[in-house]
Amino acid sequence: MPHDPAWLDLGRGLVARVERALSGLPADVAHIGSTSVPGLAAKPVIDVQVGCAAGDTGRVVERLRELGFEHLGQTGGPGREYLRRRSGVPANVAVVERQGRIWTANIMFRDRLRKDPDAAARYALAKQQAAEATGMLTAYSELKAAIVAELMAEAGQRPRPGT
């Protein structure tokens, strides 16, 4: 869908709810993904990332389940627990190592797209082409993987699994 400015507020709201739910646990929460980038077309699903210590993952997942998220286990490679909610405003949550490689790559990629209109335009074009080529989420992700790898290499980072 074309960018909806409401996504930024929805992302801030979801981050705040997740932070409240995780009160007392050392965790970082951030709005990531295309809905966090002003002007970028996206699937209308808010993506949030939670960074925590490995020993806290189970408690984080349980508290997210209490918010109505369905836990789907590790997806997109090791080190990433995936949860989703499809009622109300659709949302995904990735639980990863606090300040680890996946956390850092996701934040770097988001920030790159926010700051570099050329990178955002190249990514948007690749996303559009991938979406037109397939209706399957895994195939869509595979089709846009090359531009993700290219943009991350330009920024000195390795691509994250499952992008």
mmCIF file of N, CA and C in Angstrom, residues 52-156:
data_model
loop_
_atom_site.group_PDB
_atom_site.id
_atom_site.type_symbol
_atom_site.label_atom_id
_atom_site.label_comp_id
_atom_site.label_asym_id
_atom_site.label_seq_id
_atom_site.Cartn_x
_atom_site.Cartn_y
_atom_site.Cartn_z
ATOM 1 N N CYS A 52 16.345 -8.268 24.019
ATOM 2 C CA CYS A 52 16.467 -8.677 25.422
ATOM 3 C C CYS A 52 17.602 -9.684 25.548
ATOM 4 N N ALA A 53 17.975 -9.982 26.777
ATOM 5 C CA ALA A 53 18.968 -11.017 27.031
ATOM 6 C C ALA A 53 18.353 -12.378 26.730
ATOM 7 N N ALA A 54 19.181 -13.319 26.294
ATOM 8 C CA ALA A 54 18.683 -14.656 25.941
ATOM 9 C C ALA A 54 17.883 -15.276 27.084
ATOM 10 N N GLY A 55 18.302 -15.054 28.296
ATOM 11 C CA GLY A 55 17.614 -15.628 29.446
ATOM 12 C C GLY A 55 16.245 -15.036 29.714
ATOM 13 N N ASP A 56 15.932 -13.904 29.093
ATOM 14 C CA ASP A 56 14.636 -13.250 29.282
ATOM 15 C C ASP A 56 13.660 -13.514 28.137
ATOM 16 N N THR A 57 14.097 -14.205 27.109
ATOM 17 C CA THR A 57 13.249 -14.404 25.930
ATOM 18 C C THR A 57 11.910 -15.033 26.279
ATOM 19 N N GLY A 58 11.916 -16.071 27.095
ATOM 20 C CA GLY A 58 10.671 -16.748 27.459
ATOM 21 C C GLY A 58 9.686 -15.820 28.159
ATOM 22 N N ARG A 59 10.176 -15.003 29.080
ATOM 23 C CA ARG A 59 9.297 -14.060 29.788
ATOM 24 C C ARG A 59 8.780 -12.983 28.840
ATOM 25 N N VAL A 60 9.636 -12.510 27.938
ATOM 26 C CA VAL A 60 9.201 -11.509 26.962
ATOM 27 C C VAL A 60 8.097 -12.090 26.081
ATOM 28 N N VAL A 61 8.301 -13.292 25.563
ATOM 29 C CA VAL A 61 7.299 -13.934 24.703
ATOM 30 C C VAL A 61 5.991 -14.107 25.461
ATOM 31 N N GLU A 62 6.054 -14.535 26.706
ATOM 32 C CA GLU A 62 4.831 -14.734 27.487
ATOM 33 C C GLU A 62 4.067 -13.427 27.674
ATOM 34 N N ARG A 63 4.760 -12.358 27.971
ATOM 35 C CA ARG A 63 4.082 -11.061 28.147
ATOM 36 C C ARG A 63 3.492 -10.567 26.831
ATOM 37 N N LEU A 64 4.162 -10.837 25.716
ATOM 38 C CA LEU A 64 3.616 -10.452 24.417
ATOM 39 C C LEU A 64 2.373 -11.285 24.087
ATOM 40 N N ARG A 65 2.383 -12.531 24.476
ATOM 41 C CA ARG A 65 1.196 -13.381 24.268
ATOM 42 C C ARG A 65 0.008 -12.821 25.049
ATOM 43 N N GLU A 66 0.278 -12.264 26.234
ATOM 44 C CA GLU A 66 -0.787 -11.652 27.034
ATOM 45 C C GLU A 66 -1.369 -10.417 26.347
ATOM 46 N N LEU A 67 -0.612 -9.807 25.441
ATOM 47 C CA LEU A 67 -1.116 -8.673 24.656
ATOM 48 C C LEU A 67 -1.896 -9.125 23.417
ATOM 49 N N GLY A 68 -2.036 -10.430 23.241
ATOM 50 C CA GLY A 68 -2.792 -10.951 22.111
ATOM 51 C C GLY A 68 -1.956 -11.391 20.930
ATOM 52 N N PHE A 69 -0.642 -11.484 21.112
ATOM 53 C CA PHE A 69 0.229 -11.938 20.032
ATOM 54 C C PHE A 69 0.323 -13.459 20.027
ATOM 55 N N GLU A 70 0.352 -14.019 18.838
ATOM 56 C CA GLU A 70 0.527 -15.461 18.632
ATOM 57 C C GLU A 70 2.014 -15.728 18.427
ATOM 58 N N HIS A 71 2.560 -16.647 19.214
ATOM 59 C CA HIS A 71 3.983 -16.971 19.106
ATOM 60 C C HIS A 71 4.168 -18.073 18.068
ATOM 61 N N LEU A 72 4.959 -17.803 17.051
ATOM 62 C CA LEU A 72 5.190 -18.764 15.978
ATOM 63 C C LEU A 72 6.586 -19.387 16.047
ATOM 64 N N GLY A 73 7.339 -19.099 17.099
ATOM 65 C CA GLY A 73 8.655 -19.697 17.279
ATOM 66 C C GLY A 73 9.733 -18.963 16.511
ATOM 67 N N GLN A 74 10.859 -19.650 16.334
ATOM 68 C CA GLN A 74 11.977 -19.050 15.604
ATOM 69 C C GLN A 74 11.682 -19.116 14.116
ATOM 70 N N THR A 75 11.683 -17.958 13.493
ATOM 71 C CA THR A 75 11.498 -17.894 12.044
ATOM 72 C C THR A 75 12.531 -16.939 11.480
ATOM 73 N N GLY A 76 12.855 -17.112 10.244
ATOM 74 C CA GLY A 76 13.821 -16.228 9.608
ATOM 75 C C GLY A 76 15.245 -16.482 10.069
ATOM 76 N N GLY A 77 15.495 -17.625 10.673
ATOM 77 C CA GLY A 77 16.841 -17.950 11.125
ATOM 78 C C GLY A 77 16.932 -17.964 12.639
ATOM 79 N N PRO A 78 17.989 -18.535 13.150
ATOM 80 C CA PRO A 78 18.148 -18.619 14.610
ATOM 81 C C PRO A 78 18.340 -17.238 15.225
ATOM 82 N N GLY A 79 17.909 -17.119 16.462
ATOM 83 C CA GLY A 79 18.098 -15.870 17.185
ATOM 84 C C GLY A 79 16.970 -14.876 17.043
ATOM 85 N N ARG A 80 15.851 -15.314 16.474
ATOM 86 C CA ARG A 80 14.711 -14.412 16.261
ATOM 87 C C ARG A 80 13.425 -15.170 16.546
ATOM 88 N N GLU A 81 12.776 -14.821 17.653
ATOM 89 C CA GLU A 81 11.449 -15.355 17.960
ATOM 90 C C GLU A 81 10.424 -14.433 17.303
ATOM 91 N N TYR A 82 9.443 -15.020 16.649
ATOM 92 C CA TYR A 82 8.480 -14.253 15.868
ATOM 93 C C TYR A 82 7.092 -14.387 16.479
ATOM 94 N N LEU A 83 6.430 -13.264 16.646
ATOM 95 C CA LEU A 83 5.050 -13.235 17.110
ATOM 96 C C LEU A 83 4.250 -12.345 16.170
ATOM 97 N N ARG A 84 2.949 -12.625 16.062
ATOM 98 C CA ARG A 84 2.108 -11.785 15.218
ATOM 99 C C ARG A 84 0.737 -11.625 15.859
ATOM 100 N N ARG A 85 0.082 -10.539 15.470
ATOM 101 C CA ARG A 85 -1.291 -10.271 15.878
ATOM 102 C C ARG A 85 -2.021 -9.803 14.636
ATOM 103 N N ARG A 86 -3.142 -10.409 14.344
ATOM 104 C CA ARG A 86 -3.892 -10.023 13.155
ATOM 105 C C ARG A 86 -5.229 -9.384 13.490
ATOM 106 N N SER A 87 -5.609 -9.327 14.770
ATOM 107 C CA SER A 87 -6.825 -8.609 15.154
ATOM 108 C C SER A 87 -6.468 -7.151 15.403
ATOM 109 N N GLY A 88 -7.441 -6.267 15.216
ATOM 110 C CA GLY A 88 -7.150 -4.842 15.377
ATOM 111 C C GLY A 88 -6.152 -4.398 14.332
ATOM 112 N N VAL A 89 -5.157 -3.634 14.754
ATOM 113 C CA VAL A 89 -4.088 -3.217 13.843
ATOM 114 C C VAL A 89 -3.111 -4.387 13.731
ATOM 115 N N PRO A 90 -2.945 -4.958 12.539
ATOM 116 C CA PRO A 90 -2.024 -6.092 12.395
ATOM 117 C C PRO A 90 -0.596 -5.690 12.764
ATOM 118 N N ALA A 91 0.093 -6.583 13.468
ATOM 119 C CA ALA A 91 1.447 -6.276 13.918
ATOM 120 C C ALA A 91 2.276 -7.544 14.017
ATOM 121 N N ASN A 92 3.578 -7.385 13.850
ATOM 122 C CA ASN A 92 4.563 -8.450 14.047
ATOM 123 C C ASN A 92 5.548 -7.974 15.102
ATOM 124 N N VAL A 93 6.040 -8.908 15.905
ATOM 125 C CA VAL A 93 7.096 -8.596 16.860
ATOM 126 C C VAL A 93 8.201 -9.626 16.693
ATOM 127 N N ALA A 94 9.419 -9.136 16.554
ATOM 128 C CA ALA A 94 10.602 -9.995 16.531
ATOM 129 C C ALA A 94 11.318 -9.792 17.859
ATOM 130 N N VAL A 95 11.588 -10.888 18.562
ATOM 131 C CA VAL A 95 12.341 -10.832 19.808
ATOM 132 C C VAL A 95 13.740 -11.343 19.491
ATOM 133 N N VAL A 96 14.729 -10.483 19.705
ATOM 134 C CA VAL A 96 16.116 -10.781 19.331
ATOM 135 C C VAL A 96 17.048 -10.424 20.487
ATOM 136 N N GLU A 97 18.316 -10.753 20.313
ATOM 137 C CA GLU A 97 19.311 -10.420 21.329
ATOM 138 C C GLU A 97 19.453 -8.907 21.442
ATOM 139 N N ARG A 98 19.390 -8.424 22.657
ATOM 140 C CA ARG A 98 19.510 -6.989 22.917
ATOM 141 C C ARG A 98 20.858 -6.482 22.419
ATOM 142 N N GLN A 99 20.818 -5.520 21.498
ATOM 143 C CA GLN A 99 21.997 -4.907 20.879
ATOM 144 C C GLN A 99 22.859 -5.913 20.108
ATOM 145 N N GLY A 100 22.299 -7.069 19.774
ATOM 146 C CA GLY A 100 23.017 -8.082 18.996
ATOM 147 C C GLY A 100 23.025 -7.761 17.510
ATOM 148 N N ARG A 101 23.521 -8.699 16.720
ATOM 149 C CA ARG A 101 23.675 -8.502 15.281
ATOM 150 C C ARG A 101 22.345 -8.226 14.574
ATOM 151 N N ILE A 102 21.312 -8.990 14.889
ATOM 152 C CA ILE A 102 20.020 -8.792 14.224
ATOM 153 C C ILE A 102 19.429 -7.443 14.629
ATOM 154 N N TRP A 103 19.476 -7.141 15.931
ATOM 155 C CA TRP A 103 18.970 -5.846 16.409
ATOM 156 C C TRP A 103 19.651 -4.706 15.654
ATOM 157 N N THR A 104 20.973 -4.756 15.650
ATOM 158 C CA THR A 104 21.764 -3.680 15.054
ATOM 159 C C THR A 104 21.485 -3.543 13.558
ATOM 160 N N ALA A 105 21.411 -4.662 12.858
ATOM 161 C CA ALA A 105 21.161 -4.618 11.414
ATOM 162 C C ALA A 105 19.786 -4.025 11.107
ATOM 163 N N ASN A 106 18.770 -4.412 11.868
ATOM 164 C CA ASN A 106 17.423 -3.888 11.622
ATOM 165 C C ASN A 106 17.352 -2.382 11.854
ATOM 166 N N ILE A 107 17.989 -1.913 12.926
ATOM 167 C CA ILE A 107 17.981 -0.478 13.224
ATOM 168 C C ILE A 107 18.776 0.279 12.157
ATOM 169 N N MET A 108 19.940 -0.263 11.788
ATOM 170 C CA MET A 108 20.759 0.379 10.761
ATOM 171 C C MET A 108 19.993 0.475 9.441
ATOM 172 N N PHE A 109 19.302 -0.599 9.046
ATOM 173 C CA PHE A 109 18.570 -0.593 7.786
ATOM 174 C C PHE A 109 17.439 0.433 7.826
ATOM 175 N N ARG A 110 16.674 0.435 8.918
ATOM 176 C CA ARG A 110 15.594 1.423 9.067
ATOM 177 C C ARG A 110 16.144 2.845 8.975
ATOM 178 N N ASP A 111 17.200 3.108 9.733
ATOM 179 C CA ASP A 111 17.763 4.458 9.762
ATOM 180 C C ASP A 111 18.334 4.861 8.408
ATOM 181 N N ARG A 112 18.924 3.916 7.700
ATOM 182 C CA ARG A 112 19.447 4.200 6.356
ATOM 183 C C ARG A 112 18.320 4.631 5.430
ATOM 184 N N LEU A 113 17.216 3.897 5.461
ATOM 185 C CA LEU A 113 16.093 4.246 4.599
ATOM 186 C C LEU A 113 15.476 5.582 4.993
ATOM 187 N N ARG A 114 15.461 5.888 6.270
ATOM 188 C CA ARG A 114 14.916 7.171 6.733
ATOM 189 C C ARG A 114 15.779 8.348 6.271
ATOM 190 N N LYS A 115 17.089 8.159 6.230
ATOM 191 C CA LYS A 115 18.015 9.264 5.960
ATOM 192 C C LYS A 115 18.425 9.389 4.502
ATOM 193 N N ASP A 116 18.236 8.326 3.702
ATOM 194 C CA ASP A 116 18.751 8.309 2.337
ATOM 195 C C ASP A 116 17.606 8.087 1.351
ATOM 196 N N PRO A 117 17.069 9.163 0.770
ATOM 197 C CA PRO A 117 15.945 9.021 -0.153
ATOM 198 C C PRO A 117 16.252 8.121 -1.350
ATOM 199 N N ASP A 118 17.502 8.123 -1.836
ATOM 200 C CA ASP A 118 17.857 7.252 -2.956
ATOM 201 C C ASP A 118 17.761 5.783 -2.544
ATOM 202 N N ALA A 119 18.279 5.449 -1.380
ATOM 203 C CA ALA A 119 18.201 4.067 -0.880
ATOM 204 C C ALA A 119 16.745 3.663 -0.689
ATOM 205 N N ALA A 120 15.934 4.558 -0.121
ATOM 206 C CA ALA A 120 14.514 4.260 0.082
ATOM 207 C C ALA A 120 13.806 4.039 -1.253
ATOM 208 N N ALA A 121 14.136 4.844 -2.262
ATOM 209 C CA ALA A 121 13.508 4.698 -3.581
ATOM 210 C C ALA A 121 13.918 3.375 -4.228
ATOM 211 N N ARG A 122 15.176 3.013 -4.124
ATOM 212 C CA ARG A 122 15.640 1.736 -4.683
ATOM 213 C C ARG A 122 14.964 0.565 -3.983
ATOM 214 N N TYR A 123 14.837 0.644 -2.673
ATOM 215 C CA TYR A 123 14.171 -0.406 -1.915
ATOM 216 C C TYR A 123 12.689 -0.477 -2.279
ATOM 217 N N ALA A 124 12.035 0.681 -2.400
ATOM 218 C CA ALA A 124 10.616 0.712 -2.760
ATOM 219 C C ALA A 124 10.372 0.056 -4.117
ATOM 220 N N LEU A 125 11.243 0.348 -5.082
ATOM 221 C CA LEU A 125 11.105 -0.251 -6.410
ATOM 222 C C LEU A 125 11.260 -1.768 -6.340
ATOM 223 N N ALA A 126 12.262 -2.233 -5.602
ATOM 224 C CA ALA A 126 12.477 -3.685 -5.466
ATOM 225 C C ALA A 126 11.287 -4.345 -4.778
ATOM 226 N N LYS A 127 10.730 -3.700 -3.766
ATOM 227 C CA LYS A 127 9.552 -4.241 -3.073
ATOM 228 C C LYS A 127 8.363 -4.326 -4.025
ATOM 229 N N GLN A 128 8.157 -3.278 -4.821
ATOM 230 C CA GLN A 128 7.040 -3.274 -5.756
ATOM 231 C C GLN A 128 7.196 -4.391 -6.785
ATOM 232 N N GLN A 129 8.390 -4.534 -7.331
ATOM 233 C CA GLN A 129 8.637 -5.590 -8.317
ATOM 234 C C GLN A 129 8.444 -6.966 -7.700
ATOM 235 N N ALA A 130 8.907 -7.154 -6.470
ATOM 236 C CA ALA A 130 8.750 -8.444 -5.799
ATOM 237 C C ALA A 130 7.276 -8.737 -5.533
ATOM 238 N N ALA A 131 6.535 -7.721 -5.106
ATOM 239 C CA ALA A 131 5.111 -7.908 -4.825
ATOM 240 C C ALA A 131 4.338 -8.252 -6.093
ATOM 241 N N GLU A 132 4.711 -7.630 -7.217
ATOM 242 C CA GLU A 132 4.035 -7.918 -8.487
ATOM 243 C C GLU A 132 4.377 -9.305 -9.008
ATOM 244 N N ALA A 133 5.558 -9.808 -8.639
ATOM 245 C CA ALA A 133 6.015 -11.092 -9.153
ATOM 246 C C ALA A 133 5.450 -12.280 -8.389
ATOM 247 N N THR A 134 5.032 -12.069 -7.134
ATOM 248 C CA THR A 134 4.575 -13.198 -6.332
ATOM 249 C C THR A 134 3.567 -12.749 -5.288
ATOM 250 N N GLY A 135 2.737 -13.679 -4.878
ATOM 251 C CA GLY A 135 1.801 -13.423 -3.793
ATOM 252 C C GLY A 135 2.207 -14.128 -2.519
ATOM 253 N N MET A 136 3.335 -14.802 -2.543
ATOM 254 C CA MET A 136 3.799 -15.574 -1.380
ATOM 255 C C MET A 136 4.818 -14.753 -0.602
ATOM 256 N N LEU A 137 4.644 -14.674 0.728
ATOM 257 C CA LEU A 137 5.517 -13.859 1.551
ATOM 258 C C LEU A 137 6.969 -14.313 1.490
ATOM 259 N N THR A 138 7.206 -15.621 1.540
ATOM 260 C CA THR A 138 8.599 -16.087 1.509
ATOM 261 C C THR A 138 9.240 -15.771 0.165
ATOM 262 N N ALA A 139 8.505 -15.949 -0.920
ATOM 263 C CA ALA A 139 9.053 -15.635 -2.241
ATOM 264 C C ALA A 139 9.277 -14.129 -2.369
ATOM 265 N N TYR A 140 8.364 -13.340 -1.830
ATOM 266 C CA TYR A 140 8.511 -11.874 -1.840
ATOM 267 C C TYR A 140 9.811 -11.486 -1.127
ATOM 268 N N SER A 141 10.046 -12.057 0.043
ATOM 269 C CA SER A 141 11.263 -11.760 0.805
ATOM 270 C C SER A 141 12.512 -12.166 0.033
ATOM 271 N N GLU A 142 12.466 -13.314 -0.614
ATOM 272 C CA GLU A 142 13.619 -13.770 -1.398
ATOM 273 C C GLU A 142 13.883 -12.841 -2.579
ATOM 274 N N LEU A 143 12.819 -12.371 -3.222
ATOM 275 C CA LEU A 143 12.984 -11.507 -4.387
ATOM 276 C C LEU A 143 13.581 -10.143 -4.022
ATOM 277 N N LYS A 144 13.301 -9.647 -2.844
ATOM 278 C CA LYS A 144 13.858 -8.348 -2.464
ATOM 279 C C LYS A 144 15.168 -8.484 -1.689
ATOM 280 N N ALA A 145 15.624 -9.690 -1.457
ATOM 281 C CA ALA A 145 16.849 -9.924 -0.673
ATOM 282 C C ALA A 145 18.080 -9.281 -1.313
ATOM 283 N N ALA A 146 18.147 -9.258 -2.635
ATOM 284 C CA ALA A 146 19.326 -8.703 -3.298
ATOM 285 C C ALA A 146 19.489 -7.211 -2.996
ATOM 286 N N ILE A 147 18.397 -6.448 -3.042
ATOM 287 C CA ILE A 147 18.517 -5.018 -2.764
ATOM 288 C C ILE A 147 18.820 -4.787 -1.294
ATOM 289 N N VAL A 148 18.265 -5.614 -0.416
ATOM 290 C CA VAL A 148 18.583 -5.489 1.013
ATOM 291 C C VAL A 148 20.072 -5.727 1.222
ATOM 292 N N ALA A 149 20.592 -6.784 0.628
ATOM 293 C CA ALA A 149 22.025 -7.085 0.760
ATOM 294 C C ALA A 149 22.875 -5.948 0.191
ATOM 295 N N GLU A 150 22.467 -5.422 -0.950
ATOM 296 C CA GLU A 150 23.209 -4.331 -1.582
ATOM 297 C C GLU A 150 23.229 -3.087 -0.694
ATOM 298 N N LEU A 151 22.067 -2.704 -0.174
ATOM 299 C CA LEU A 151 21.992 -1.506 0.669
ATOM 300 C C LEU A 151 22.760 -1.687 1.970
ATOM 301 N N MET A 152 22.697 -2.879 2.523
ATOM 302 C CA MET A 152 23.426 -3.126 3.766
ATOM 303 C C MET A 152 24.931 -3.174 3.518
ATOM 304 N N ALA A 153 25.341 -3.735 2.382
ATOM 305 C CA ALA A 153 26.769 -3.762 2.055
ATOM 306 C C ALA A 153 27.298 -2.341 1.884
ATOM 307 N N GLU A 154 26.499 -1.494 1.247
ATOM 308 C CA GLU A 154 26.887 -0.095 1.087
ATOM 309 C C GLU A 154 27.067 0.585 2.446
ATOM 310 N N ALA A 155 26.285 0.139 3.430
ATOM 311 C CA ALA A 155 26.367 0.716 4.774
ATOM 312 C C ALA A 155 27.358 -0.051 5.659
ATOM 313 N N GLY A 156 28.025 -1.051 5.078
ATOM 314 C CA GLY A 156 29.010 -1.813 5.830
ATOM 315 C C GLY A 156 28.447 -2.875 6.739
#
